[in-house]
Coordinates of C-alpha atoms in Angstrom, one line a residue:
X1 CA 0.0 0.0 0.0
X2 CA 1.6 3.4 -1.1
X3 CA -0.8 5.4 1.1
X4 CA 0.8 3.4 4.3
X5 CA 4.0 3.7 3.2
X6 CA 3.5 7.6 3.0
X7 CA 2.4 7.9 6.3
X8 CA 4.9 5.4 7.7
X9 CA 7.9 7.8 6.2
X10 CA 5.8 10.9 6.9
X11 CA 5.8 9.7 10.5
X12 CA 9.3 8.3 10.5
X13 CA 10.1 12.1 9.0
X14 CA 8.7 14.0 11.9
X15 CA 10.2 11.8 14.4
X16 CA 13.6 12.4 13.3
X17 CA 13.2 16.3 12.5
X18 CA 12.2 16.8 16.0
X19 CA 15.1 14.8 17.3
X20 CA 17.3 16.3 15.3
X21 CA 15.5 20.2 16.0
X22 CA 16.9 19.1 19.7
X23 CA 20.4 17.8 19.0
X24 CA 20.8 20.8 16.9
X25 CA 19.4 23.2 19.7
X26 CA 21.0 21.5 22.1
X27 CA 24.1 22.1 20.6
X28 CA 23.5 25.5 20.1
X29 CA 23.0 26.4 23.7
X30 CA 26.3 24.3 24.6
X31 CA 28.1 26.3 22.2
X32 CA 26.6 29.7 23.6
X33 CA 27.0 28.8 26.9
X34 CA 30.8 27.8 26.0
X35 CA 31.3 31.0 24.2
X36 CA 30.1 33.4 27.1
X37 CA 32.4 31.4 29.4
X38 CA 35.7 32.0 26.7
X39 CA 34.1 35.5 27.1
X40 CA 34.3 35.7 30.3
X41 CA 38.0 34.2 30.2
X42 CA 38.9 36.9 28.1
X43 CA 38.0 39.5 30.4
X44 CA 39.9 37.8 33.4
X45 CA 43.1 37.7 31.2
X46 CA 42.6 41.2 29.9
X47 CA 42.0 42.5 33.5
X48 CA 45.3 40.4 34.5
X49 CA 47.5 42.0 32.4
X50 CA 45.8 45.8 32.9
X51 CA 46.9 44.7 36.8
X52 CA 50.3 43.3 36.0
X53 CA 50.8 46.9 34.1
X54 CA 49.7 49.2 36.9
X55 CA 51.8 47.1 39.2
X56 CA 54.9 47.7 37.2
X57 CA 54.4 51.0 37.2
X58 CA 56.2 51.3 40.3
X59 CA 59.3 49.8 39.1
X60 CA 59.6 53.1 36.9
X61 CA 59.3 55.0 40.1
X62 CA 61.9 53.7 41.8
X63 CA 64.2 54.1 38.8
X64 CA 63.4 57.6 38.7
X65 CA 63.6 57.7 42.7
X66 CA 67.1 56.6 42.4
X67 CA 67.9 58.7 39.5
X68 CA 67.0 61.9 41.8
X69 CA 68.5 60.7 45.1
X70 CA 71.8 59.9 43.1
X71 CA 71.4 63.6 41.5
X72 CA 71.1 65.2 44.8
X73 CA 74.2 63.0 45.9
X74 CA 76.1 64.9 42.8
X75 CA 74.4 68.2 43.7
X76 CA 75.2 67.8 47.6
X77 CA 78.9 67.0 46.8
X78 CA 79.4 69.6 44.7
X79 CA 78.2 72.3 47.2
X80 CA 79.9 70.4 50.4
X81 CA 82.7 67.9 49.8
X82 CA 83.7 67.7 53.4
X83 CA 80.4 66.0 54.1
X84 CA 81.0 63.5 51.0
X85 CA 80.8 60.2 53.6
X86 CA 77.7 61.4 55.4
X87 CA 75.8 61.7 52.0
X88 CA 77.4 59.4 50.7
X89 CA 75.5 56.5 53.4
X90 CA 72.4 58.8 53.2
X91 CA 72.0 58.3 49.1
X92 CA 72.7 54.4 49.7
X93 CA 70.2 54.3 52.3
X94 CA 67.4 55.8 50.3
X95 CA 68.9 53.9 46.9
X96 CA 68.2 50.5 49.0
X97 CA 64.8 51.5 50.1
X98 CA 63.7 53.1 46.6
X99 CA 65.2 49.8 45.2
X100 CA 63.3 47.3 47.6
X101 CA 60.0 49.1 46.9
X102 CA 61.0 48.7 43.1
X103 CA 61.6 45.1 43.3
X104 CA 58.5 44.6 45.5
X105 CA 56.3 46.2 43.0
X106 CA 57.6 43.6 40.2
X107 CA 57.0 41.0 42.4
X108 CA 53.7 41.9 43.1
X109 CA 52.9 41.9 38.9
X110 CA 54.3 38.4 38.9
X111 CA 52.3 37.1 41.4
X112 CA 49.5 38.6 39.7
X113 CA 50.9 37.2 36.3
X114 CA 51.5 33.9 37.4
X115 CA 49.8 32.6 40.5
X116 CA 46.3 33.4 39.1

């Protein structure tokens, strides 16, 4: 009978379509859903990095700490030479702490860099 044959295929037809209407929506969703996460992963790593910069920041001002402390050594031995020891240990005091806050500042953007 070609009638029953119709409707067998006919039937067979909308069976499949609307399993195939839900594999094809469920894999829509999965790949939405996977590209608002990659999204979202994005914006972490973007926000990592603008952090990693602003924390590196500070190493540029403790090289132009140092740069001043050193030209006020020059300036200070060029006015006074007899205290040349006494500014001498005052410039390496300040160099050390202006270099430890540098360093502390890059450590900070790799932390930020790597442990997260």
């Amino acid at each position: 009978d070609p009638t029953g044959a119709l409707l067998i295929s006919s039937a067979l037809i909308r069976c499949c379509t609307r399993d195939l209407i839900r594999l094809v929506s469920a894999s829509f969703v999965a790949t939405w859903e996977f590209q608002t996460s990659a999204v979202s992963r994005d914006v972490d790593t973007a926000a990592m990095f603008i952090g990693v910069g602003a924390a590196t920041v500070g190493v540029g001002g403790s090289g132009a700490g140092i740069g001043t402390v050193i030209g006020s050594l020059i300036i200070g031995y060029a006015r006074n030479l007899s205290l040349k020891w006494q500014l001498f240990s005052y410039a390496i005091l300040v160099f050390a702490l202006s270099e430890v806050m540098g360093l502390l500042c890059l450590m900070v953007a790799f932390l930020i860099l790597f442990a997260m």
